[in-house]
PDB file of C-alpha atoms in Angstrom:
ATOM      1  CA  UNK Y   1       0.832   4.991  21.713  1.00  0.00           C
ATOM      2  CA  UNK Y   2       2.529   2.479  19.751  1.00  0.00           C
ATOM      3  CA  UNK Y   3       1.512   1.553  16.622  1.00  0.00           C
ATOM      4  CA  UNK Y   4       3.584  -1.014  15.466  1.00  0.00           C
ATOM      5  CA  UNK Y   5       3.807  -4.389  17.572  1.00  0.00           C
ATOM      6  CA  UNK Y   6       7.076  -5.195  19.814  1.00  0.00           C
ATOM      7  CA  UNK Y   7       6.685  -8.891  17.655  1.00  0.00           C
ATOM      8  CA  UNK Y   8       6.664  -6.525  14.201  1.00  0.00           C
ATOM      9  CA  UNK Y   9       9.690  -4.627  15.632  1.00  0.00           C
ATOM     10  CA  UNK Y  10      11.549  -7.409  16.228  1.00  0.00           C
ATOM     11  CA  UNK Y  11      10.888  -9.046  13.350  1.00  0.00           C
ATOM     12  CA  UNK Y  12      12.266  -5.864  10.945  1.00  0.00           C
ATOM     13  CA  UNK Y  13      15.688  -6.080  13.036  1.00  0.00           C
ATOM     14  CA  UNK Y  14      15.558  -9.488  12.620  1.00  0.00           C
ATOM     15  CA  UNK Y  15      14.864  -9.353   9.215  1.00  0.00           C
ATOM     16  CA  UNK Y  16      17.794  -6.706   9.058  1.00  0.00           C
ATOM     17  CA  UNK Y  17      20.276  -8.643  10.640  1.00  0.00           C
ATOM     18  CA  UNK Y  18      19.905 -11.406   8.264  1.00  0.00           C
ATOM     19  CA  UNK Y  19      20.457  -9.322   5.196  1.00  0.00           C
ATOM     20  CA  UNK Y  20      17.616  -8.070   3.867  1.00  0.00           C
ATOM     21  CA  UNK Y  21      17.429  -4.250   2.391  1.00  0.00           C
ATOM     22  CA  UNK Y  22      14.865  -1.969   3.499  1.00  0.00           C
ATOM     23  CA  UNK Y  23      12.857  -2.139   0.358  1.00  0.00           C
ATOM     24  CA  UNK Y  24      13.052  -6.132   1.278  1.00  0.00           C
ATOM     25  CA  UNK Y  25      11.981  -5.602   3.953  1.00  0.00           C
ATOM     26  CA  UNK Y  26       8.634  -2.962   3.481  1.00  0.00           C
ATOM     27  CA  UNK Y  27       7.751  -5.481   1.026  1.00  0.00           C
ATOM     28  CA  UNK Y  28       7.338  -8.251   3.186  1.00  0.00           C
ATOM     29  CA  UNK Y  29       6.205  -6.384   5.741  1.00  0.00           C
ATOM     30  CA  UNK Y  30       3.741  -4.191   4.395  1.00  0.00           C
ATOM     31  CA  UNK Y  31       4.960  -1.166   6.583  1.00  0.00           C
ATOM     32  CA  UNK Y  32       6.471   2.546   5.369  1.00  0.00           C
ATOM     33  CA  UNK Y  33       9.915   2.773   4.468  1.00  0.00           C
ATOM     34  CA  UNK Y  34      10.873   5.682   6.923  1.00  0.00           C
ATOM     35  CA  UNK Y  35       9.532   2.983   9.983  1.00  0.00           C
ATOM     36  CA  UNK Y  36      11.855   0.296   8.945  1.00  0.00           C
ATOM     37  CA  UNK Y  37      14.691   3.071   8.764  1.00  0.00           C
ATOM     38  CA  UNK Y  38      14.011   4.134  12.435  1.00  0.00           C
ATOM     39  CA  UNK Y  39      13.985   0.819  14.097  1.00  0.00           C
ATOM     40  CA  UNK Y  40      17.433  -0.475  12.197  1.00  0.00           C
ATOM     41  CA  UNK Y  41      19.679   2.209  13.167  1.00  0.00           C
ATOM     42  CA  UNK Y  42      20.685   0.296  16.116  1.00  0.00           C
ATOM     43  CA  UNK Y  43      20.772  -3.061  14.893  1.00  0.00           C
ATOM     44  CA  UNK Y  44      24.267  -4.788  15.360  1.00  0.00           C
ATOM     45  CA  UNK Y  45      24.682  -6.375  11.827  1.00  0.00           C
ATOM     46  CA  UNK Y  46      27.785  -9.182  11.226  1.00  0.00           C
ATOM     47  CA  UNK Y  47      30.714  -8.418   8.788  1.00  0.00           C
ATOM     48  CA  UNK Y  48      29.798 -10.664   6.268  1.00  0.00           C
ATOM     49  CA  UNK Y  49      25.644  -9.319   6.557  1.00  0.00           C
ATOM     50  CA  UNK Y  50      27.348  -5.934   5.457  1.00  0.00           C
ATOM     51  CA  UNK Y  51      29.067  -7.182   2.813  1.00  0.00           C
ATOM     52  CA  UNK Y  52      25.927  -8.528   1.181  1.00  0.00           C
ATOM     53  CA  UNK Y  53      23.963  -5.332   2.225  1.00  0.00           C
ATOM     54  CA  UNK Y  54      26.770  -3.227   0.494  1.00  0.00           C
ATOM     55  CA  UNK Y  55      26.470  -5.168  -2.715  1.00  0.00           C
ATOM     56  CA  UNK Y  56      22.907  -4.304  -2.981  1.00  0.00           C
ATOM     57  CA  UNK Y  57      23.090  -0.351  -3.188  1.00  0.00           C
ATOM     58  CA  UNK Y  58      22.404   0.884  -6.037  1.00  0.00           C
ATOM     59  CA  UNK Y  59      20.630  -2.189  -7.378  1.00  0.00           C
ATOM     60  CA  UNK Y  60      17.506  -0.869  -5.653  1.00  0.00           C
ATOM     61  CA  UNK Y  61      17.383   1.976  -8.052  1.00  0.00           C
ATOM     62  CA  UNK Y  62      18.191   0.140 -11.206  1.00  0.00           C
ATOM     63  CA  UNK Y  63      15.577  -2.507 -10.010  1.00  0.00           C
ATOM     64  CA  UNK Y  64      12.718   0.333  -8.851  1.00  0.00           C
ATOM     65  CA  UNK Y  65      13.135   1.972 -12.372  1.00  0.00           C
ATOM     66  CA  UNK Y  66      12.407  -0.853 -14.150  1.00  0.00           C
ATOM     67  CA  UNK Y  67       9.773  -1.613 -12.352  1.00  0.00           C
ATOM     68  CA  UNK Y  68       8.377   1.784 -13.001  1.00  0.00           C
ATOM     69  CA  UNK Y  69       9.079   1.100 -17.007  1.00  0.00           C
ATOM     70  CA  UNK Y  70       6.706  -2.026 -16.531  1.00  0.00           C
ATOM     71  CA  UNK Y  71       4.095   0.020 -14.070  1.00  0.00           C
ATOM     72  CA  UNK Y  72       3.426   2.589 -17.202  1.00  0.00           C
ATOM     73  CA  UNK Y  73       3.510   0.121 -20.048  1.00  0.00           C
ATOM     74  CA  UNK Y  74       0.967  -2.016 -18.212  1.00  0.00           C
ATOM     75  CA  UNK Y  75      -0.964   1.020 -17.416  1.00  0.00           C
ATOM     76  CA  UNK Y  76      -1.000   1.971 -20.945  1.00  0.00           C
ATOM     77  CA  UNK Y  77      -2.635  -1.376 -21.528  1.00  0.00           C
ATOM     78  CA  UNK Y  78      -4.975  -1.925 -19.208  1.00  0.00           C
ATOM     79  CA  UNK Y  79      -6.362   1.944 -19.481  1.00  0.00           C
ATOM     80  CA  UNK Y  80      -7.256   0.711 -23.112  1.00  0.00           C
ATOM     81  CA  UNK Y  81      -8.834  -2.182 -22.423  1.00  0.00           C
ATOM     82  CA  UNK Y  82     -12.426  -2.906 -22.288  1.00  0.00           C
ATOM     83  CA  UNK Y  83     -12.401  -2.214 -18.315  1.00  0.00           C
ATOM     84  CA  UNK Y  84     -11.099   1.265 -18.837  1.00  0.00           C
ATOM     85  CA  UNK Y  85     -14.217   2.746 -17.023  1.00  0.00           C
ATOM     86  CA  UNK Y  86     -13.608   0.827 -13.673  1.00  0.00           C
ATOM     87  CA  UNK Y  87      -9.683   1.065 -14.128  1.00  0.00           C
ATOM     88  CA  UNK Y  88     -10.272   4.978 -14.502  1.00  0.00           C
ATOM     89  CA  UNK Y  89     -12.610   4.988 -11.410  1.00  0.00           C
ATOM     90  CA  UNK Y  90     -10.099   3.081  -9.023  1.00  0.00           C
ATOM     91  CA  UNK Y  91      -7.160   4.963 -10.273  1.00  0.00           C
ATOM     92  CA  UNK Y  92      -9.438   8.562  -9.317  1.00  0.00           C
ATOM     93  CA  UNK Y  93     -10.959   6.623  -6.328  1.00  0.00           C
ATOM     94  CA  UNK Y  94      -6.933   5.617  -5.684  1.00  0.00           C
ATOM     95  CA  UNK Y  95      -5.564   9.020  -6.020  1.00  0.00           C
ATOM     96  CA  UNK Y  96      -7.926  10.538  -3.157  1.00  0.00           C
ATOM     97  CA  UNK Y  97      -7.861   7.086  -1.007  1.00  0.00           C
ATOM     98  CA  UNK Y  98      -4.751   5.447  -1.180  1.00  0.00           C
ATOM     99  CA  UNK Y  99      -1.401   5.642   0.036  1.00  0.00           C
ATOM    100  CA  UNK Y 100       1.430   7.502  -0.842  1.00  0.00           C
ATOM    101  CA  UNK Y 101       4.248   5.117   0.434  1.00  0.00           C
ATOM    102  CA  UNK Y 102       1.865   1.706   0.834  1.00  0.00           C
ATOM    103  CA  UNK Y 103      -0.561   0.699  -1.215  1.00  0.00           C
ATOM    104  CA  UNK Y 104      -3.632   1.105   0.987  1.00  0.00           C
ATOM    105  CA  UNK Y 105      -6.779   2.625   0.622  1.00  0.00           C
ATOM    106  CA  UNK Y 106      -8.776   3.214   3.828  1.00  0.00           C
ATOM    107  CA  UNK Y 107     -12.586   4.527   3.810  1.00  0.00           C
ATOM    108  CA  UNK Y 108     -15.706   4.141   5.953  1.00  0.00           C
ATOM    109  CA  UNK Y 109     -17.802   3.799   3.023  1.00  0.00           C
ATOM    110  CA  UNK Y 110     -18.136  -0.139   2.015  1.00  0.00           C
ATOM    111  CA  UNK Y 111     -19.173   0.788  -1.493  1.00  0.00           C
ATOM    112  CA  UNK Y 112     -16.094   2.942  -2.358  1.00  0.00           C
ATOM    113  CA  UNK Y 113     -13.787  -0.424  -1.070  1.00  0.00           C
ATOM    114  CA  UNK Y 114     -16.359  -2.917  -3.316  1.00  0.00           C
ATOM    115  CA  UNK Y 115     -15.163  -0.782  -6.312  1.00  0.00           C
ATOM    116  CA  UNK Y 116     -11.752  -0.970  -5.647  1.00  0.00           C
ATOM    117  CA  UNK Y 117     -11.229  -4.368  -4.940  1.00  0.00           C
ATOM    118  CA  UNK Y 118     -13.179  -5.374  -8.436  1.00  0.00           C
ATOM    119  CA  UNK Y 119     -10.608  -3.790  -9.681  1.00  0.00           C
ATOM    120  CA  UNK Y 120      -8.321  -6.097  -7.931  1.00  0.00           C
ATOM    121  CA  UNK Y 121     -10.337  -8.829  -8.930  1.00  0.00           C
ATOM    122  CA  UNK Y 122     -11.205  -8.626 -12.430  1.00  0.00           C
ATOM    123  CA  UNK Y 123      -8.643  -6.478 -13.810  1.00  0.00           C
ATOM    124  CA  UNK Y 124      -5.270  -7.650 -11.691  1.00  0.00           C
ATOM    125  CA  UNK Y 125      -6.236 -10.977 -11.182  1.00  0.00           C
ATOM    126  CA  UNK Y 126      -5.697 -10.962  -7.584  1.00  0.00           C
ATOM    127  CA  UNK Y 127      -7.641 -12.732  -4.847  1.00  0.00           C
ATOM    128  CA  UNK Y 128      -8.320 -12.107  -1.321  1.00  0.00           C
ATOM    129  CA  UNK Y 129      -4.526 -14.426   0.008  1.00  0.00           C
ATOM    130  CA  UNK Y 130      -3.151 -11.143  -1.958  1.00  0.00           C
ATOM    131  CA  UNK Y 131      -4.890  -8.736   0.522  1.00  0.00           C
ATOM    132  CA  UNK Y 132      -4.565  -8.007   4.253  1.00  0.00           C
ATOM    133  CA  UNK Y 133      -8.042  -6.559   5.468  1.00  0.00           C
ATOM    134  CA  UNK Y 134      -8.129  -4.556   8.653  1.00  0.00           C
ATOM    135  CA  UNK Y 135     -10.869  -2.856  10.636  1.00  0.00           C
ATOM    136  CA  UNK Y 136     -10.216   0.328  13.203  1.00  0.00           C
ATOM    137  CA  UNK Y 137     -12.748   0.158  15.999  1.00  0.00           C
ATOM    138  CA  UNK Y 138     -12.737   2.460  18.794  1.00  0.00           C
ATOM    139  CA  UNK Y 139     -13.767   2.269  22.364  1.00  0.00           C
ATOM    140  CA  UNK Y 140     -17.981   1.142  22.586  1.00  0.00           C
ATOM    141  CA  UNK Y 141     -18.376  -0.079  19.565  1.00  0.00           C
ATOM    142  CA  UNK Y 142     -19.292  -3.862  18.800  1.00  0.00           C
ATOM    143  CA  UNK Y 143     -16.315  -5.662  17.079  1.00  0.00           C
ATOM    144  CA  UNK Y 144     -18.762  -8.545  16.705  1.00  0.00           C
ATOM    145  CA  UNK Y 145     -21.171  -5.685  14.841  1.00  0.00           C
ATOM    146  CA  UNK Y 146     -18.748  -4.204  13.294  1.00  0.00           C
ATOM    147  CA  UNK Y 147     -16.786  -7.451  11.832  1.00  0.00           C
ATOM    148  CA  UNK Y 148     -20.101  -8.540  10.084  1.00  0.00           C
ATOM    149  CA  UNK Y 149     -20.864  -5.391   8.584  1.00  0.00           C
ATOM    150  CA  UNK Y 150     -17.350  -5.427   6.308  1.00  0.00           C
ATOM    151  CA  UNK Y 151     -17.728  -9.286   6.430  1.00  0.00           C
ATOM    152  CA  UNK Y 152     -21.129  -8.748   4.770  1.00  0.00           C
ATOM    153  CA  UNK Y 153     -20.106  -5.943   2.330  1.00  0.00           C
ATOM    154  CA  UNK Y 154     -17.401  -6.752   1.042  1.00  0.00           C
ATOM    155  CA  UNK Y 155     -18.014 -10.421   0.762  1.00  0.00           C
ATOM    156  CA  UNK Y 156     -14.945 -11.393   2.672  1.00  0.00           C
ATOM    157  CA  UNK Y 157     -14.692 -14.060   5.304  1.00  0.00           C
ATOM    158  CA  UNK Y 158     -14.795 -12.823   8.636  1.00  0.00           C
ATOM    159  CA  UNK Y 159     -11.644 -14.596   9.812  1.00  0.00           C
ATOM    160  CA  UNK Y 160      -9.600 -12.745   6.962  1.00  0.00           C
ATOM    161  CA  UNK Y 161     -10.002  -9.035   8.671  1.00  0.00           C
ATOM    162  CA  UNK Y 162      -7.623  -8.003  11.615  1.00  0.00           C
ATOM    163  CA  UNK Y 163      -9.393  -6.055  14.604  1.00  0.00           C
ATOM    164  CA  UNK Y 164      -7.554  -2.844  15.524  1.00  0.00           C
ATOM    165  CA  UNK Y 165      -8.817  -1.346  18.979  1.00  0.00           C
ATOM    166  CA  UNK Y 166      -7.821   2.530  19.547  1.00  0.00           C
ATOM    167  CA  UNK Y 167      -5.114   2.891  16.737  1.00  0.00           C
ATOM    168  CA  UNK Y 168      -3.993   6.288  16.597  1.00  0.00           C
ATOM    169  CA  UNK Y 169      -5.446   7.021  19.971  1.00  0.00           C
ATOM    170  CA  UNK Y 170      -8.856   8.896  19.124  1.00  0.00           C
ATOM    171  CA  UNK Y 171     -12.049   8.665  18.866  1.00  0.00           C
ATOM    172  CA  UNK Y 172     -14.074   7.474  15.857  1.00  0.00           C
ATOM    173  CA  UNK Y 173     -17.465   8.422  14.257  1.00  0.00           C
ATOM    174  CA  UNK Y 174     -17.887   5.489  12.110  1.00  0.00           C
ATOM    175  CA  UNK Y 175     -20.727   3.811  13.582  1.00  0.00           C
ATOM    176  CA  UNK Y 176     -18.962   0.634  12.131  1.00  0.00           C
ATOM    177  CA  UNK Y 177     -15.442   1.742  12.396  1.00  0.00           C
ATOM    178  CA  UNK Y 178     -12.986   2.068   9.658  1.00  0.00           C
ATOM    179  CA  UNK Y 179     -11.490  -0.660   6.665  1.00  0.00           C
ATOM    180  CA  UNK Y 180      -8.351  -0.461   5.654  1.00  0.00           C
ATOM    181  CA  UNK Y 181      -7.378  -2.866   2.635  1.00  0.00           C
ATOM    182  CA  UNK Y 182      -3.286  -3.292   1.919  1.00  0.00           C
ATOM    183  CA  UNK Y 183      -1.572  -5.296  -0.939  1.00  0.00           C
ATOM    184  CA  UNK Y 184       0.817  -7.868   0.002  1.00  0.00           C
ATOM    185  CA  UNK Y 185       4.326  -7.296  -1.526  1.00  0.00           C
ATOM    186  CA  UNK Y 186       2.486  -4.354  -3.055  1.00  0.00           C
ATOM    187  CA  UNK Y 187       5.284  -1.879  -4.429  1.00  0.00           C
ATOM    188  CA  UNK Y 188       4.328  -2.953  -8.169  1.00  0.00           C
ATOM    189  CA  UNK Y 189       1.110  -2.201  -7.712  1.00  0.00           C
ATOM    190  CA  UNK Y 190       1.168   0.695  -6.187  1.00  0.00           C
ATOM    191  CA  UNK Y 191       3.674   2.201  -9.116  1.00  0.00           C
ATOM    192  CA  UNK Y 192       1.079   0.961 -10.942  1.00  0.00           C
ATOM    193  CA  UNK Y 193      -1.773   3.299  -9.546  1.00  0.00           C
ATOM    194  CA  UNK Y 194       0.556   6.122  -9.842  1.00  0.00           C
ATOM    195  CA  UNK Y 195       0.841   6.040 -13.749  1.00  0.00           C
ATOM    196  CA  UNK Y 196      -2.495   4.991 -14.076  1.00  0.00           C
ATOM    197  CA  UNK Y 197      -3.278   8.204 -11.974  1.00  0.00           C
ATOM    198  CA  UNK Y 198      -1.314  10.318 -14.403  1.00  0.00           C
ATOM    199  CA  UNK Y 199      -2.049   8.995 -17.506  1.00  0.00           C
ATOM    200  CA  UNK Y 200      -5.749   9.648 -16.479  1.00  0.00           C
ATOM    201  CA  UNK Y 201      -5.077  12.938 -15.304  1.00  0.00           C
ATOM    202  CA  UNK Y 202      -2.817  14.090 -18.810  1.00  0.00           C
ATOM    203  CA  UNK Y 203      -5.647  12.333 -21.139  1.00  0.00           C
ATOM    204  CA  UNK Y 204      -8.441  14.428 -19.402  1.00  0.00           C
ATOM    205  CA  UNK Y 205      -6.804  17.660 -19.055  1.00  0.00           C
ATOM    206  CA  UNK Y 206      -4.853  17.671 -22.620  1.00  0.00           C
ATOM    207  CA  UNK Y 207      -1.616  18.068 -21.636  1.00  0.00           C
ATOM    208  CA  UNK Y 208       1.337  15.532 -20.265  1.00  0.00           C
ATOM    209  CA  UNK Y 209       3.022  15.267 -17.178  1.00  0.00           C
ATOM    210  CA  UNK Y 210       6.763  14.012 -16.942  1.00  0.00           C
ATOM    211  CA  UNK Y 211       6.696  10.505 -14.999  1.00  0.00           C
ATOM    212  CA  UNK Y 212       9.681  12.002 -12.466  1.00  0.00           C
ATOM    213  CA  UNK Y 213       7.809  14.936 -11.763  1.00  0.00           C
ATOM    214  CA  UNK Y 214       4.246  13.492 -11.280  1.00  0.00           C
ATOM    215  CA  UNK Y 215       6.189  10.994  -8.732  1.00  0.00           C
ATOM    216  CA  UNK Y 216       7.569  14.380  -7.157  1.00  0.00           C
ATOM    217  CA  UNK Y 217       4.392  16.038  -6.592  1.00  0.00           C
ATOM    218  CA  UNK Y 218       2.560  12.774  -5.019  1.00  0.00           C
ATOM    219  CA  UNK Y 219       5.719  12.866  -2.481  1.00  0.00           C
ATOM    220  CA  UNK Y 220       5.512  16.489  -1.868  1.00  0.00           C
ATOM    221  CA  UNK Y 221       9.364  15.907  -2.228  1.00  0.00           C
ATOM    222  CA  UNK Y 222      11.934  16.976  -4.458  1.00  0.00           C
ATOM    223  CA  UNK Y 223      13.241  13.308  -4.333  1.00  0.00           C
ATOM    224  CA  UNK Y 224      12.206  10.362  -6.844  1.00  0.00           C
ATOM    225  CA  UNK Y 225       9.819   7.916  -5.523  1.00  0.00           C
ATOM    226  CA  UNK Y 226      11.737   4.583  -5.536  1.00  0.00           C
TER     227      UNK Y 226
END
């Protein structure tokens, strides 16, 4: 089964042809870095496109470190602030929800998504144009039923959620399917959650934890997270 959309495909070769980087590109599309890889291998890119794309190696890495700089001095300062309890609950809730590569969380539980988007709310600042909101369904269930429950729980307007039927090709047992919340542009934010996950984790348990190798052992990778 596909999962991304022939319109979404199109769009990242599209997006390719007229210069933009991959990180550019999983930015403004929301999607993993390894898809946009796969679907540009073929893409027939002019002379002067490559030019541009070659003079924006390397500045990835030089950019995606200091964002990482900025991710753990903000983290530092928000972990001390007077929201520390519900920025130490969504970066816990974060580290067994979220993404690795996007920054999602998915869950069937409507109160475990209410606590992380007050987070988003009243510690980030961020408002619901920030968020893409998407609900799985699968095969007999009521998208009507299941559009108001999240529309009801989350206290988000129904029109804001996308319906996925099927995706992933099995069946569910979420009597009202399963939420899936994703930042916008959300690579800063989701560097964020990482050192906010492993300042938590070397405060409680005494001891710190290198910012390279914490990024390692989210990846499962001996390569940096960038």
């Amino acid at each position: 089964m596909r999962i991304h959309s022939e319109t979404k495909i199109n769009k990242i070769k599209e997006m390719r042809q007229a210069g933009l980087s991959i990180n550019e590109i999983v930015d403004a599309l929301t999607i993993p870095k390894t898809t946009v890889w796969h679907h540009i291998q073929n893409v027939d890119i002019a002379p002067n496109i490559l030019e541009i794309l070659k003079s924006k190696r390397g500045g990835s890495a030089v950019r995606s470190r200091k964002e990482w700089v900025e991710a753990e001095n903000k983290a530092e300062v928000i972990l001390s602030s007077k929201d520390s309890k519900l920025v130490i609950s969504a970066a816990m809730l974060y580290w067994g929800e979220g993404g690795k590569k996007v920054c999602d969380i998915t869950n069937t539980d409507p109160k475990l998504i209410q606590l992380y988007l007050k987070f988003l709310y009243d510690v980030l600042g961020m408002n619901n144009d920030n968020i893409k909101f998407a609900v799985r369904i699968f095969t007999g269930m009521s998208s009507e039923a299941c559009l108001k429950y999240w529309s009801e729980n989350l206290k988000v307007d129904q029109s804001k959620f996308i319906l996925r039927y099927n995706d992933g090709g099995i069946s569910g047992k979420a009597k009202y399917g399963i939420c899936r919340i994703t930042l916008k542009k959300g690579s800063r934010i989701l560097k964020l959650m990482h050192s906010l996950i492993r300042l938590s984790f070397s405060d409680i348990m005494g001891f710190k934890i290198p910012v390279a190798q914490w990024i390692n052992h989210r990846r499962g990778t001996g390569e940096m997270y960038v």
